[in-house]
mmCIF file of C-alpha atoms in Angstrom:
data_model
loop_
_atom_site.group_PDB
_atom_site.id
_atom_site.type_symbol
_atom_site.label_atom_id
_atom_site.label_comp_id
_atom_site.label_asym_id
_atom_site.label_seq_id
_atom_site.Cartn_x
_atom_site.Cartn_y
_atom_site.Cartn_z
ATOM 1 C CA LYS F 129 -40.353 -6.590 42.762
ATOM 2 C CA GLN F 130 -43.234 -5.213 40.698
ATOM 3 C CA GLU F 131 -46.476 -4.726 42.627
ATOM 4 C CA VAL F 132 -49.744 -4.402 40.738
ATOM 5 C CA THR F 133 -52.838 -3.067 42.484
ATOM 6 C CA GLN F 134 -56.383 -2.867 41.220
ATOM 7 C CA ILE F 135 -58.984 -0.655 42.816
ATOM 8 C CA PRO F 136 -61.803 -1.163 43.533
ATOM 9 C CA ALA F 137 -61.813 -4.886 44.308
ATOM 10 C CA ALA F 138 -65.515 -5.038 43.481
ATOM 11 C CA LEU F 139 -67.906 -2.755 41.652
ATOM 12 C CA SER F 140 -71.641 -2.920 41.058
ATOM 13 C CA VAL F 141 -73.322 -0.589 38.538
ATOM 14 C CA PRO F 142 -76.690 -0.329 36.792
ATOM 15 C CA GLU F 143 -76.868 -1.243 33.130
ATOM 16 C CA GLY F 144 -75.982 1.591 30.762
ATOM 17 C CA GLU F 145 -73.574 3.327 33.089
ATOM 18 C CA ASN F 146 -70.049 4.249 31.991
ATOM 19 C CA LEU F 147 -67.339 3.042 34.369
ATOM 20 C CA VAL F 148 -63.596 3.119 34.975
ATOM 21 C CA LEU F 149 -61.400 0.377 36.371
ATOM 22 C CA ASN F 150 -57.983 1.240 37.749
ATOM 23 C CA CYS F 151 -54.633 -0.535 37.683
ATOM 24 C CA SER F 152 -51.453 0.799 39.281
ATOM 25 C CA PHE F 153 -47.931 -0.592 39.226
ATOM 26 C CA THR F 154 -44.767 0.321 41.116
ATOM 27 C CA ASP F 155 -42.048 -0.320 38.509
ATOM 28 C CA SER F 156 -42.419 1.735 35.326
ATOM 29 C CA ALA F 157 -39.912 -0.414 33.384
ATOM 30 C CA ILE F 158 -42.673 -2.351 31.661
ATOM 31 C CA TYR F 159 -42.859 -3.593 28.081
ATOM 32 C CA ASN F 160 -46.612 -3.271 27.824
ATOM 33 C CA LEU F 161 -49.779 -3.641 29.852
ATOM 34 C CA GLN F 162 -52.556 -6.086 29.095
ATOM 35 C CA TRP F 163 -56.158 -6.106 30.271
ATOM 36 C CA PHE F 164 -58.067 -9.386 30.612
ATOM 37 C CA ARG F 165 -61.511 -10.475 31.675
ATOM 38 C CA GLN F 166 -62.197 -13.704 33.505
ATOM 39 C CA ASP F 167 -65.634 -15.240 33.787
ATOM 40 C CA PRO F 168 -66.328 -17.533 36.776
ATOM 41 C CA GLY F 169 -64.696 -20.916 36.317
ATOM 42 C CA LYS F 170 -63.148 -19.900 33.003
ATOM 43 C CA GLY F 171 -59.789 -18.870 31.633
ATOM 44 C CA LEU F 172 -58.646 -15.348 30.886
ATOM 45 C CA THR F 173 -59.721 -13.545 27.733
ATOM 46 C CA SER F 174 -57.439 -10.836 26.379
ATOM 47 C CA LEU F 175 -59.192 -7.500 25.945
ATOM 48 C CA LEU F 176 -56.527 -4.944 25.106
ATOM 49 C CA LEU F 177 -52.761 -4.666 25.047
ATOM 50 C CA ILE F 178 -51.046 -1.293 25.256
ATOM 51 C CA GLN F 179 -47.383 -1.070 24.315
ATOM 52 C CA SER F 180 -45.171 0.976 26.623
ATOM 53 C CA SER F 181 -44.828 3.640 23.911
ATOM 54 C CA GLN F 182 -48.591 4.042 23.531
ATOM 55 C CA ARG F 183 -50.995 6.173 25.547
ATOM 56 C CA GLU F 184 -54.234 4.352 24.780
ATOM 57 C CA GLN F 185 -55.965 1.567 22.901
ATOM 58 C CA THR F 186 -59.594 1.168 21.928
ATOM 59 C CA SER F 187 -61.714 -1.850 21.102
ATOM 60 C CA GLY F 188 -65.438 -1.344 20.719
ATOM 61 C CA ARG F 189 -66.852 -0.030 24.002
ATOM 62 C CA LEU F 190 -63.505 -0.475 25.752
ATOM 63 C CA ASN F 191 -60.770 2.111 26.024
ATOM 64 C CA ALA F 192 -57.561 1.542 27.938
ATOM 65 C CA SER F 193 -55.055 4.246 28.795
ATOM 66 C CA LEU F 194 -51.500 4.020 30.067
ATOM 67 C CA ASP F 195 -49.413 6.539 31.976
ATOM 68 C CA LYS F 196 -46.056 4.880 32.584
ATOM 69 C CA SER F 197 -44.539 7.773 34.494
ATOM 70 C CA SER F 198 -47.253 7.672 37.124
ATOM 71 C CA GLY F 199 -47.581 3.878 37.051
ATOM 72 C CA ARG F 200 -51.245 3.849 36.130
ATOM 73 C CA SER F 201 -53.639 2.387 33.625
ATOM 74 C CA THR F 202 -57.393 2.729 33.354
ATOM 75 C CA LEU F 203 -59.961 0.625 31.540
ATOM 76 C CA TYR F 204 -63.021 2.597 30.506
ATOM 77 C CA ILE F 205 -66.184 0.661 29.685
ATOM 78 C CA ALA F 206 -68.900 2.644 27.935
ATOM 79 C CA ALA F 207 -72.606 1.866 28.179
ATOM 80 C CA SER F 208 -72.118 -1.178 30.400
ATOM 81 C CA GLN F 209 -74.197 -4.319 29.788
ATOM 82 C CA PRO F 210 -75.014 -7.309 32.007
ATOM 83 C CA GLY F 211 -72.711 -9.395 29.768
ATOM 84 C CA ASP F 212 -69.799 -7.255 30.952
ATOM 85 C CA SER F 213 -70.107 -8.816 34.412
ATOM 86 C CA ALA F 214 -66.794 -10.567 35.092
ATOM 87 C CA THR F 215 -63.487 -10.073 36.866
ATOM 88 C CA TYR F 216 -61.107 -7.727 35.082
ATOM 89 C CA LEU F 217 -57.351 -8.150 35.552
ATOM 90 C CA CYS F 218 -54.386 -6.131 34.376
ATOM 91 C CA ALA F 219 -50.943 -7.635 33.790
ATOM 92 C CA VAL F 220 -47.500 -6.116 33.284
ATOM 93 C CA PRO F 221 -44.406 -7.935 32.016
ATOM 94 C CA THR F 222 -41.335 -6.696 33.869
ATOM 95 C CA GLY F 223 -37.978 -8.309 33.258
ATOM 96 C CA ASN F 224 -38.680 -12.003 32.760
ATOM 97 C CA GLN F 225 -41.676 -11.963 35.030
ATOM 98 C CA PHE F 226 -45.361 -11.283 34.470
ATOM 99 C CA TYR F 227 -47.267 -9.649 37.285
ATOM 100 C CA PHE F 228 -51.037 -9.687 37.590
ATOM 101 C CA GLY F 229 -53.273 -7.512 39.691
ATOM 102 C CA THR F 230 -55.816 -9.176 41.977
ATOM 103 C CA GLY F 231 -58.642 -8.005 39.756
ATOM 104 C CA THR F 232 -61.839 -5.985 39.953
ATOM 105 C CA SER F 233 -65.057 -7.978 40.129
ATOM 106 C CA LEU F 234 -67.687 -6.127 38.086
ATOM 107 C CA THR F 235 -71.417 -6.718 38.313
ATOM 108 C CA VAL F 236 -73.717 -4.905 35.891
ATOM 109 C CA ILE F 237 -77.298 -4.932 37.132
ATOM 110 C CA PRO F 238 -80.047 -5.155 34.485
ATOM 111 C CA ASP R 231 -57.447 -21.642 15.397
ATOM 112 C CA ALA R 232 -58.446 -23.811 18.341
ATOM 113 C CA GLY R 233 -56.696 -21.595 20.834
ATOM 114 C CA VAL R 234 -54.556 -22.897 23.674
ATOM 115 C CA ILE R 235 -55.580 -26.449 24.585
ATOM 116 C CA GLN R 236 -55.156 -27.871 28.064
ATOM 117 C CA SER R 237 -55.848 -31.338 29.419
ATOM 118 C CA PRO R 238 -57.270 -32.613 31.576
ATOM 119 C CA ARG R 239 -59.837 -29.954 32.457
ATOM 120 C CA HIS R 240 -60.322 -31.417 35.921
ATOM 121 C CA GLU R 241 -58.082 -33.657 37.969
ATOM 122 C CA VAL R 242 -58.789 -35.143 41.364
ATOM 123 C CA THR R 243 -56.008 -37.132 42.951
ATOM 124 C CA GLU R 244 -54.759 -38.283 46.309
ATOM 125 C CA MET R 245 -51.832 -36.837 48.173
ATOM 126 C CA GLY R 246 -48.554 -38.385 47.079
ATOM 127 C CA GLN R 247 -49.658 -39.203 43.555
ATOM 128 C CA GLU R 248 -47.963 -37.859 40.438
ATOM 129 C CA VAL R 249 -49.942 -35.351 38.394
ATOM 130 C CA THR R 250 -49.190 -34.355 34.803
ATOM 131 C CA LEU R 251 -50.859 -31.390 33.166
ATOM 132 C CA ARG R 252 -50.642 -30.867 29.425
ATOM 133 C CA CYS R 253 -50.716 -27.879 27.138
ATOM 134 C CA LYS R 254 -50.753 -27.290 23.398
ATOM 135 C CA PRO R 255 -49.989 -23.645 22.518
ATOM 136 C CA ILE R 256 -51.399 -21.756 19.567
ATOM 137 C CA SER R 257 -49.585 -22.699 16.373
ATOM 138 C CA GLY R 258 -46.899 -20.150 15.523
ATOM 139 C CA HIS R 259 -46.493 -18.907 19.083
ATOM 140 C CA ASN R 260 -42.975 -19.312 20.403
ATOM 141 C CA SER R 261 -43.544 -18.402 24.049
ATOM 142 C CA LEU R 262 -45.401 -20.522 26.576
ATOM 143 C CA PHE R 263 -46.322 -19.748 30.167
ATOM 144 C CA TRP R 264 -47.592 -21.839 33.068
ATOM 145 C CA TYR R 265 -49.591 -20.032 35.770
ATOM 146 C CA ARG R 266 -51.292 -21.087 38.977
ATOM 147 C CA GLN R 267 -54.372 -19.333 40.335
ATOM 148 C CA THR R 268 -55.656 -19.569 43.896
ATOM 149 C CA MET R 269 -58.003 -17.423 45.925
ATOM 150 C CA MET R 270 -55.249 -16.591 48.382
ATOM 151 C CA ARG R 271 -52.438 -15.711 45.991
ATOM 152 C CA GLY R 272 -54.187 -14.810 42.751
ATOM 153 C CA LEU R 273 -52.382 -15.549 39.485
ATOM 154 C CA GLU R 274 -48.723 -16.514 39.759
ATOM 155 C CA LEU R 275 -46.306 -17.224 36.928
ATOM 156 C CA LEU R 276 -44.614 -20.587 37.489
ATOM 157 C CA ILE R 277 -42.371 -20.900 34.437
ATOM 158 C CA TYR R 278 -41.901 -19.297 31.041
ATOM 159 C CA PHE R 279 -40.499 -20.927 27.876
ATOM 160 C CA ASN R 280 -39.241 -19.163 24.782
ATOM 161 C CA ASN R 281 -38.492 -21.299 21.709
ATOM 162 C CA ASN R 282 -38.889 -24.406 23.903
ATOM 163 C CA VAL R 283 -36.194 -23.225 26.326
ATOM 164 C CA PRO R 284 -37.072 -22.360 29.947
ATOM 165 C CA ILE R 285 -36.290 -18.669 30.452
ATOM 166 C CA ASP R 286 -37.423 -18.157 34.019
ATOM 167 C CA ASP R 287 -38.536 -20.837 36.464
ATOM 168 C CA SER R 288 -38.169 -18.754 39.603
ATOM 169 C CA GLY R 289 -41.886 -19.083 40.215
ATOM 170 C CA MET R 290 -41.796 -22.865 40.493
ATOM 171 C CA PRO R 291 -42.636 -23.388 44.161
ATOM 172 C CA GLU R 292 -40.548 -26.462 44.938
ATOM 173 C CA ASP R 293 -38.559 -29.308 43.443
ATOM 174 C CA ARG R 294 -41.777 -31.297 43.355
ATOM 175 C CA PHE R 295 -42.745 -29.184 40.344
ATOM 176 C CA SER R 296 -41.133 -29.660 36.938
ATOM 177 C CA ALA R 297 -42.008 -28.500 33.440
ATOM 178 C CA LYS R 298 -40.868 -29.563 30.007
ATOM 179 C CA MET R 299 -41.387 -28.383 26.472
ATOM 180 C CA PRO R 300 -40.027 -31.095 24.160
ATOM 181 C CA ASN R 301 -41.254 -29.333 21.027
ATOM 182 C CA ALA R 302 -43.039 -26.177 19.896
ATOM 183 C CA SER R 303 -46.485 -27.716 20.152
ATOM 184 C CA PHE R 304 -46.467 -29.427 23.530
ATOM 185 C CA SER R 305 -45.613 -28.757 27.156
ATOM 186 C CA THR R 306 -46.157 -30.585 30.439
ATOM 187 C CA LEU R 307 -46.227 -29.498 34.055
ATOM 188 C CA LYS R 308 -45.621 -32.321 36.498
ATOM 189 C CA ILE R 309 -46.109 -32.425 40.237
ATOM 190 C CA GLN R 310 -44.534 -35.349 42.061
ATOM 191 C CA PRO R 311 -45.504 -36.025 44.777
ATOM 192 C CA SER R 312 -48.659 -33.919 44.930
ATOM 193 C CA GLU R 313 -49.870 -32.296 48.172
ATOM 194 C CA PRO R 314 -53.248 -30.795 49.164
ATOM 195 C CA ARG R 315 -51.775 -27.275 49.056
ATOM 196 C CA ASP R 316 -51.150 -27.764 45.317
ATOM 197 C CA SER R 317 -54.904 -27.612 44.731
ATOM 198 C CA ALA R 318 -55.503 -24.720 42.342
ATOM 199 C CA VAL R 319 -56.373 -23.898 38.762
ATOM 200 C CA TYR R 320 -53.362 -24.207 36.477
ATOM 201 C CA PHE R 321 -53.369 -22.146 33.305
ATOM 202 C CA CYS R 322 -51.209 -22.358 30.231
ATOM 203 C CA ALA R 323 -50.824 -19.326 27.964
ATOM 204 C CA SER R 324 -48.926 -18.621 24.763
ATOM 205 C CA SER R 325 -47.817 -15.592 22.797
ATOM 206 C CA ARG R 326 -46.022 -14.822 19.548
ATOM 207 C CA ASP R 327 -43.100 -13.485 21.509
ATOM 208 C CA GLY R 328 -42.346 -13.146 25.171
ATOM 209 C CA ASN R 329 -43.749 -9.670 25.613
ATOM 210 C CA ASN R 330 -46.641 -9.809 23.204
ATOM 211 C CA GLU R 331 -50.310 -10.432 23.844
ATOM 212 C CA GLN R 332 -50.916 -13.609 25.818
ATOM 213 C CA PHE R 333 -53.721 -16.045 25.087
ATOM 214 C CA PHE R 334 -54.866 -18.341 27.856
ATOM 215 C CA GLY R 335 -56.154 -21.880 27.834
ATOM 216 C CA PRO R 336 -59.284 -22.902 29.787
ATOM 217 C CA GLY R 337 -57.225 -24.170 32.710
ATOM 218 C CA THR R 338 -56.950 -27.422 34.648
ATOM 219 C CA ARG R 339 -58.678 -27.493 38.020
ATOM 220 C CA LEU R 340 -56.538 -29.689 40.288
ATOM 221 C CA THR R 341 -57.803 -31.049 43.571
ATOM 222 C CA VAL R 342 -55.409 -33.015 45.763
ATOM 223 C CA LEU R 343 -57.164 -34.863 48.575
#
């Protein structure tokens, strides 16, 4: 069974700082990896999807990388803003199942 | 596009009652997913449909849970009878194909007293 781990569980940074969120998975037979953000009491918003054949994807201040062989992905957020405060989750489809990490709760302090 | 639509947004019911959650996927998406989110267990996939056919329901916790997708624009998740431990937020998501980018609905917060 695929296991997805996100470290750290919580992170607090001052506004303007660059930061990295980590996602690791045990089974490298994935189709892709998707990063989401979830605001309190809300649904999940898709941020980036990286196909298994890709190494990275960029959207605005976000950059996600994927290293299948080592079972790792990182989400880099540049010049963080208070509006980035949310829980960030990664997800990997494996077989017919979709496995989510437990998330990293990010707080950006003004 | 209105995105994935779920109803109701909140449901409070008493133990033993039947609960039906509804989902309308994004038009043109042929895959639909039902998830449950709790503090203890995080996000869990309950069932996954592709072209209205259930592909994997191994995440459905018990026979009390059932899901249907009678057509490409509508799905239901039913719990009968409901129990307090079913209290959670239930999300529906859709994608163009099973392994493509998923888009989530706002969720239904279920409380079983």
